[in-house]
Coordinates of N, CA, C and O in Angstrom, one line a residue:
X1 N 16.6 58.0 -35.4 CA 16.4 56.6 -35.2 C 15.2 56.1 -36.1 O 14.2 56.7 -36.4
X2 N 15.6 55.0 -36.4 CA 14.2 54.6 -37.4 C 13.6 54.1 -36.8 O 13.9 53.5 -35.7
X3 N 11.8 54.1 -37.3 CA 11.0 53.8 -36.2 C 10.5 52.2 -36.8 O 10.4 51.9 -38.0
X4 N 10.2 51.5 -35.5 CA 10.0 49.8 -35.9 C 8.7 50.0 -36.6 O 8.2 51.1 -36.6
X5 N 8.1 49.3 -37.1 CA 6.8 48.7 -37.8 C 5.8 47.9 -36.7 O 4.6 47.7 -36.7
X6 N 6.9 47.6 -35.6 CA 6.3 46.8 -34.6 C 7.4 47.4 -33.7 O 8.5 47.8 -34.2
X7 N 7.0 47.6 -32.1 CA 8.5 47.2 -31.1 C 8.5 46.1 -30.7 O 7.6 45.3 -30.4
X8 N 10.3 46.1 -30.7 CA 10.7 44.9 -30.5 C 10.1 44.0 -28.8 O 9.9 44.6 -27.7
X9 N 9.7 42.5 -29.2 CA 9.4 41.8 -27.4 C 10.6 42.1 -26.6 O 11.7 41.5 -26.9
X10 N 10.6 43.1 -25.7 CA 11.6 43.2 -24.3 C 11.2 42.0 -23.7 O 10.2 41.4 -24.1
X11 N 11.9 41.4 -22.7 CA 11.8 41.0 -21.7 C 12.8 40.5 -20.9 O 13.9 40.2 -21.5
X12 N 12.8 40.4 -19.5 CA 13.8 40.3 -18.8 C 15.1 39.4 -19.4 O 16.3 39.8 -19.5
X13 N 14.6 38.2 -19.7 CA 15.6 37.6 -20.0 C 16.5 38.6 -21.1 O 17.7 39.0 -20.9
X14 N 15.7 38.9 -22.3 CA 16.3 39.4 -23.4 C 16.8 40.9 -23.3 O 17.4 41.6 -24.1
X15 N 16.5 41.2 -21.9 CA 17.2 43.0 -21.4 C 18.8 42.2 -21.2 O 19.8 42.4 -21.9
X16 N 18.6 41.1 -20.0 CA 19.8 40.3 -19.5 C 20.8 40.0 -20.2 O 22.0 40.0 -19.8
X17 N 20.3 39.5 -21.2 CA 21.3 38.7 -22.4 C 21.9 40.3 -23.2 O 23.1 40.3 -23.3
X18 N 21.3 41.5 -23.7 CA 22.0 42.5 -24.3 C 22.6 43.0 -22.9 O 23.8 43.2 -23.2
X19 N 22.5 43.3 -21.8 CA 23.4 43.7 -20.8 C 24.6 42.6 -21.0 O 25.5 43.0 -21.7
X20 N 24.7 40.9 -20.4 CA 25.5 41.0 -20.6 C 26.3 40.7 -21.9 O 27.3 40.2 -21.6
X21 N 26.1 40.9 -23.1 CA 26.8 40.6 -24.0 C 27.3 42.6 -24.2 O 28.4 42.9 -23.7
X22 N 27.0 43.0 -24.4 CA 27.6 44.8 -24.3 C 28.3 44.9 -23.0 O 29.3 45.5 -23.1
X23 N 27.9 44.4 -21.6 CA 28.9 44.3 -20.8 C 30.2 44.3 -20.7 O 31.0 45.0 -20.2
X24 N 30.1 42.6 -21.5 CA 31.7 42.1 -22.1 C 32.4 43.0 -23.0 O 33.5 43.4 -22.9
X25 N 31.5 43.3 -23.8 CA 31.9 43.9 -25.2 C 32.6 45.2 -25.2 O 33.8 45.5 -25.5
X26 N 31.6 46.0 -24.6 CA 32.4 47.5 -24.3 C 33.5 47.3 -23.4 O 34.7 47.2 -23.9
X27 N 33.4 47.3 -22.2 CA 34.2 46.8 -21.0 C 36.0 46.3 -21.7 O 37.1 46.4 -21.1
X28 N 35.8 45.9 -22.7 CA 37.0 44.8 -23.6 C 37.3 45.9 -24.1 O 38.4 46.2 -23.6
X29 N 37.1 46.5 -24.8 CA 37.8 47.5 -25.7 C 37.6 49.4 -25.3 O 36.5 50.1 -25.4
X30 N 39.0 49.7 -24.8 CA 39.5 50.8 -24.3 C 38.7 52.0 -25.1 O 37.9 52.9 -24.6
X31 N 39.2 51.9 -26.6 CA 38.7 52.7 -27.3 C 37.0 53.3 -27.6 O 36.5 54.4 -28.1
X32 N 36.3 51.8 -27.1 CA 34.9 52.4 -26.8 C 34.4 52.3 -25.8 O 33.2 52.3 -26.0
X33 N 34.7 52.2 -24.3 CA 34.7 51.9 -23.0 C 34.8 53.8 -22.5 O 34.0 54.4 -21.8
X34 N 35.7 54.2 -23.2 CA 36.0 55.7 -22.4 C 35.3 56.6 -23.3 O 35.2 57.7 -22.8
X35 N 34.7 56.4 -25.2 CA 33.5 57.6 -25.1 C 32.4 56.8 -24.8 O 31.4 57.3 -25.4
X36 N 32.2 55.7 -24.0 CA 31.0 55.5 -24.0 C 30.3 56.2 -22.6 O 29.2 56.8 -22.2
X37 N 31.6 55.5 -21.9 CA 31.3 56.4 -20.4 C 31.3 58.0 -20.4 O 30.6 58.5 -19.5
X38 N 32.0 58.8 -21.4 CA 31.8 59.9 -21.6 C 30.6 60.5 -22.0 O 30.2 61.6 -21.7
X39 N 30.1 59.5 -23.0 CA 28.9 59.8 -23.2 C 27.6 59.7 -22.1 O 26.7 60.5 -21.9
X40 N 27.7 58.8 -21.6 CA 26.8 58.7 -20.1 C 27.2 59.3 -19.6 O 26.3 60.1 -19.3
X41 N 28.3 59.6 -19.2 CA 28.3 61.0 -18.0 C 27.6 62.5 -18.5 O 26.9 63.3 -17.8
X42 N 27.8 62.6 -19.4 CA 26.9 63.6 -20.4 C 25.8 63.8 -20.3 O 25.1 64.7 -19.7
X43 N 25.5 62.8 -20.8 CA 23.6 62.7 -20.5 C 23.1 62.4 -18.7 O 22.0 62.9 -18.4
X44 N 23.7 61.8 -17.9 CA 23.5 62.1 -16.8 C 23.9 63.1 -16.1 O 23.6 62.9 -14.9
X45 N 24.4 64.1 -16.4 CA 24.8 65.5 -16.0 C 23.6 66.4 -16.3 O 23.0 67.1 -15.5
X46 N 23.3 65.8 -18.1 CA 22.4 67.0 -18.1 C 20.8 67.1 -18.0 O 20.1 68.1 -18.1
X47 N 20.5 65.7 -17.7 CA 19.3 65.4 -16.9 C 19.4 64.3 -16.3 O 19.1 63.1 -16.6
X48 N 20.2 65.0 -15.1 CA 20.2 64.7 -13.1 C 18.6 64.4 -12.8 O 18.5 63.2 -12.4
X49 N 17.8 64.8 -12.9 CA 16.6 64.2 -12.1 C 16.5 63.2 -12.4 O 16.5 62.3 -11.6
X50 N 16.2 63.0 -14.1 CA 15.8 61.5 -15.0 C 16.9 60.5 -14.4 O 16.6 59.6 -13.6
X51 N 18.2 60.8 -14.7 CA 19.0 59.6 -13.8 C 18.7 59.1 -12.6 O 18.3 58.0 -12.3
X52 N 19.0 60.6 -11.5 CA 18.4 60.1 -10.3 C 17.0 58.9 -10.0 O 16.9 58.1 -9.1
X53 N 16.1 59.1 -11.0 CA 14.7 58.5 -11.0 C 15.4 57.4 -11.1 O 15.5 56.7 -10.1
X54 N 15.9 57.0 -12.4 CA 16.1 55.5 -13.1 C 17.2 55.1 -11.9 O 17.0 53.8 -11.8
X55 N 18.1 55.4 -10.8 CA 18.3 55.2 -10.2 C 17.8 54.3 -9.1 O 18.0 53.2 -8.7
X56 N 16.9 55.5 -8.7 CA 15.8 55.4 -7.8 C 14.8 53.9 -7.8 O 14.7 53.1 -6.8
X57 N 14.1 53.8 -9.1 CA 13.9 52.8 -9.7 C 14.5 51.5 -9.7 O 13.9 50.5 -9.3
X58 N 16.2 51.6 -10.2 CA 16.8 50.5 -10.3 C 17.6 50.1 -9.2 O 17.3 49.4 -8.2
X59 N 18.9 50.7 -9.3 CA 20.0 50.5 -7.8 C 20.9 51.9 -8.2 O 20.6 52.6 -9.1
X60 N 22.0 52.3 -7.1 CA 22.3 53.7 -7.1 C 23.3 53.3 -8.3 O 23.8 52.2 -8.2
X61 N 23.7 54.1 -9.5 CA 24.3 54.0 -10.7 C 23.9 53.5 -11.6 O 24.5 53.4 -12.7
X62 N 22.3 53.1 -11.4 CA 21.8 52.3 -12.7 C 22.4 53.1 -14.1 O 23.2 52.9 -15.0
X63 N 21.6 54.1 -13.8 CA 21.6 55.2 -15.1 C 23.1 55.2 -16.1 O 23.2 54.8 -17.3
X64 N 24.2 55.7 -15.0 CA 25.1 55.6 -16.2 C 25.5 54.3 -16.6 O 26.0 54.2 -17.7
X65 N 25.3 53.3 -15.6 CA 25.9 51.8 -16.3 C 25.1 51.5 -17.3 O 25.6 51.0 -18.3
X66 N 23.7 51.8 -17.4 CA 23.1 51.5 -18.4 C 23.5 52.4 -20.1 O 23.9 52.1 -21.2
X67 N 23.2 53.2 -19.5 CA 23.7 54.1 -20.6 C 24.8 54.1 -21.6 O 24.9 54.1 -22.8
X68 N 25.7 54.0 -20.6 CA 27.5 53.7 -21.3 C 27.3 52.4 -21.9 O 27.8 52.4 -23.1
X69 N 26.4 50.7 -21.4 CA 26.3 49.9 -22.2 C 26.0 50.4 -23.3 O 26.7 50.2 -24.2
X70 N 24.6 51.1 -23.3 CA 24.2 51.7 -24.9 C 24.9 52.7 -25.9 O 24.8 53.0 -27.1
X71 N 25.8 53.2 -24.7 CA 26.9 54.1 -26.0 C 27.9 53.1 -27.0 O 28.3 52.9 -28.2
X72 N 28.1 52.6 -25.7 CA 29.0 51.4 -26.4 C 27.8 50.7 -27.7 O 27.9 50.8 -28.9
X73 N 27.4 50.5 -27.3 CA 26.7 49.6 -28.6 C 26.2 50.9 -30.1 O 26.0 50.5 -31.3
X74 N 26.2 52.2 -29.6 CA 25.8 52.8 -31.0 C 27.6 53.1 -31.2 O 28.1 52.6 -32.3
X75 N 28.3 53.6 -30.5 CA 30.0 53.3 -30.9 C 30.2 52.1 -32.1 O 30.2 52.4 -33.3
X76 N 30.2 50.9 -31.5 CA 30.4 49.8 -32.3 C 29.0 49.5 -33.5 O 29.3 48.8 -34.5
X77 N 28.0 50.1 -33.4 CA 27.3 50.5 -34.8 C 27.8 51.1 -35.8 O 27.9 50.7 -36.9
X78 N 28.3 52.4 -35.2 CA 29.0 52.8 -35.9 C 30.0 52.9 -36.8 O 30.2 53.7 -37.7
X79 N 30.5 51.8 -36.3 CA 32.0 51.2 -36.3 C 32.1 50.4 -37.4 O 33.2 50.2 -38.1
X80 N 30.5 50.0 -37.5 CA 30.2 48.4 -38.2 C 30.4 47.6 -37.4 O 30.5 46.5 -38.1
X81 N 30.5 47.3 -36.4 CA 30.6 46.5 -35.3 C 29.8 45.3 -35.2 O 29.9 44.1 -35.1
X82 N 28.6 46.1 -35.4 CA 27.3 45.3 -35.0 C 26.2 46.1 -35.7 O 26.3 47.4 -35.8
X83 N 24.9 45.5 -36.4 CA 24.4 46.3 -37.0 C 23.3 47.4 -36.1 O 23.0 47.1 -34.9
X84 N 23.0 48.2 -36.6 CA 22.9 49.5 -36.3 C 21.1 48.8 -35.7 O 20.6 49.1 -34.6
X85 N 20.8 48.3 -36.3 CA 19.1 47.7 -35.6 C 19.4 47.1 -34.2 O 18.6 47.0 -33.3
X86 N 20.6 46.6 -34.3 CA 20.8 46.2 -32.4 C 20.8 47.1 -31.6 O 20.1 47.0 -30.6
X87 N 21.7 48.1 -32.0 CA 21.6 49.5 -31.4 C 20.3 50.0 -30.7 O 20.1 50.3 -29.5
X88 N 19.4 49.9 -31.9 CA 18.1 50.6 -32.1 C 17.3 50.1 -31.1 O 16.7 50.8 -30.2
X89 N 17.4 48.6 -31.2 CA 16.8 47.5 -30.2 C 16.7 48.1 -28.6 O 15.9 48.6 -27.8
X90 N 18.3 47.7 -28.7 CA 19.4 48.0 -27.5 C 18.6 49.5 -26.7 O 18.0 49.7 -25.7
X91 N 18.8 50.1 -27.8 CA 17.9 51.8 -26.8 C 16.8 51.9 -26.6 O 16.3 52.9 -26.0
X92 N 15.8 50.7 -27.1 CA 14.3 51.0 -26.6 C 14.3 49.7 -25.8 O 13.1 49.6 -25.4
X93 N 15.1 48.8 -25.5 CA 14.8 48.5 -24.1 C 15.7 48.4 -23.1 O 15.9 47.6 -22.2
X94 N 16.4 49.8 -23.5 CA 17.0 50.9 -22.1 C 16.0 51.2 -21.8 O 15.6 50.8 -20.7
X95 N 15.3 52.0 -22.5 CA 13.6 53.0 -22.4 C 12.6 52.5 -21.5 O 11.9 53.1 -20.6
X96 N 12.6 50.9 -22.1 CA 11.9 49.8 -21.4 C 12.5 49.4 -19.8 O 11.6 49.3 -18.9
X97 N 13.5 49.2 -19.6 CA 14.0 49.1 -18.6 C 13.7 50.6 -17.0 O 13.5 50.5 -15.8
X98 N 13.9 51.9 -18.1 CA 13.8 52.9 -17.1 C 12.5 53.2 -16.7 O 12.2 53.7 -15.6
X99 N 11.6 52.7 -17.8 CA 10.4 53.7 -18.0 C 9.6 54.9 -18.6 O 8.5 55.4 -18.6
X100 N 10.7 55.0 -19.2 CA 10.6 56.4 -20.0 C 12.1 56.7 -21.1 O 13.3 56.4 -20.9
X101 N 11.6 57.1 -21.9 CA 12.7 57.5 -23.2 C 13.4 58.4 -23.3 O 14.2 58.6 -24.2
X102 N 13.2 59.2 -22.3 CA 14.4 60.4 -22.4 C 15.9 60.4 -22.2 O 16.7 61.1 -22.9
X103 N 16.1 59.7 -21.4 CA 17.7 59.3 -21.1 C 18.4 58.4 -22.7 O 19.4 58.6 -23.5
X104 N 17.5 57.6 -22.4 CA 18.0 56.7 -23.7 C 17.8 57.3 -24.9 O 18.9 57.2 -25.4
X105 N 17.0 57.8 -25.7 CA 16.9 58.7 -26.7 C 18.2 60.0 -26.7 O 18.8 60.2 -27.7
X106 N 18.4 60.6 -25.7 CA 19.3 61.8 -25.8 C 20.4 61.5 -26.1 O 21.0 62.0 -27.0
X107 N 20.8 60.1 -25.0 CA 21.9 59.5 -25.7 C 22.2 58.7 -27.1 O 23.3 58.3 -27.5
X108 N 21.2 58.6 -27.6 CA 21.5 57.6 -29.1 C 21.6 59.0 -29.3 O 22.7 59.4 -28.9
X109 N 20.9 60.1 -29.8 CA 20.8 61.4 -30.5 C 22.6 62.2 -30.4 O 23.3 62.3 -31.4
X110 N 23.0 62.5 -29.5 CA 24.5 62.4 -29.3 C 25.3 61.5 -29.9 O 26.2 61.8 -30.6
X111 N 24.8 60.0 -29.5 CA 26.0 58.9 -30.0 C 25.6 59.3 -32.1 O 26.4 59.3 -33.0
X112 N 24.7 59.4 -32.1 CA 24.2 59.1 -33.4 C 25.0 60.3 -34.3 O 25.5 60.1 -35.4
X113 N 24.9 61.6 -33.5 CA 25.7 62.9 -34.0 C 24.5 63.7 -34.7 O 24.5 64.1 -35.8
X114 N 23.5 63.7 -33.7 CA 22.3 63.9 -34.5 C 21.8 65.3 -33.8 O 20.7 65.7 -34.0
X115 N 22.6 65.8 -33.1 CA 22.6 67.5 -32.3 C 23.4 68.4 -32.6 O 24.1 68.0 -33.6
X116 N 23.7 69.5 -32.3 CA 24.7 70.6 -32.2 C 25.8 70.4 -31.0 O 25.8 70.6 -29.8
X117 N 26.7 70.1 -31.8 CA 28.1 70.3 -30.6 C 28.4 71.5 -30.1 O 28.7 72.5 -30.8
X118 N 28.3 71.5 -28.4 CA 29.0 72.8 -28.1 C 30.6 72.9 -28.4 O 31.3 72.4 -27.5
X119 N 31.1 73.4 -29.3 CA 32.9 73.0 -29.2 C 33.6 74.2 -28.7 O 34.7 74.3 -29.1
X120 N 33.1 75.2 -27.7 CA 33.6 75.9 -27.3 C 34.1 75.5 -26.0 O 33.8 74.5 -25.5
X121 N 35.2 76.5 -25.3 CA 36.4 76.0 -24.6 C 35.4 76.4 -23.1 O 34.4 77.1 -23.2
X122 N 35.7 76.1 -22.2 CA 35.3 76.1 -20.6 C 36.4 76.2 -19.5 O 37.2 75.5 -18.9
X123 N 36.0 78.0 -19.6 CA 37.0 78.5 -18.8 C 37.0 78.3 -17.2 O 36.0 78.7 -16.7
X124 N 38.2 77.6 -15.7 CA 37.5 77.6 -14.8 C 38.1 78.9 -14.3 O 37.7 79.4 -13.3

């Protein structure tokens, strides 16, 4: 992620207004609605406490609703959808909203393709 020169002014209103315009946005199209939620389930799988917190924090499910908004929005970055500094925006005031950057960082880093895929098979 590139780093700002400044960070951007959060504030409630302006968390509100990217919730709901990514709300609509993802939510509307199938194709980035289901890895976005895959993507959140991901990162809330693999740090359960940090979700639970931001939960705890917000209301029970904050974490992944939040999150899948922000998958959706680096999806459609990606995409050219929307430019990639919204994204950027968008994930540091997830950060701002949780309290901390772990959740939100893991997941742009995934969405971004900026890790090691496990691509091996999961036997049950």
């Amino acid at each position: 992620m590139r780093l700002f020169r400044r960070r951007p002014l959060i504030t409630e209103e302006n968390y509100g207004r990217l919730m709901t315009s990514f709300g609509r946005t993802v939510d509307a199209d199938p194709l980035v609605a289901g890895p976005a939620e895959a993507l959140a389930e991901r990162v809330t799988g693999e740090l359960a406490s940090e979700a639970a917190a931001a939960d705890e924090k917000l209301y029970s499910g904050a974490a992944a609703y939040h999150l899948r908004l922000l998958a959706g929005a680096w999806i459609l970055a990606s995409e050219g959808e929307i430019p990639t500094e919204t994204a950027e925006v968008f994930e540091e005031a997830v950060a701002w909203r949780f309290g901390t950057r772990e959740l939100p960082e893991r997941l742009g880093k995934l969405a971004r393709g900026e890790v090691e895929r496990d691509l091996s098979v999961e036997e049950e």
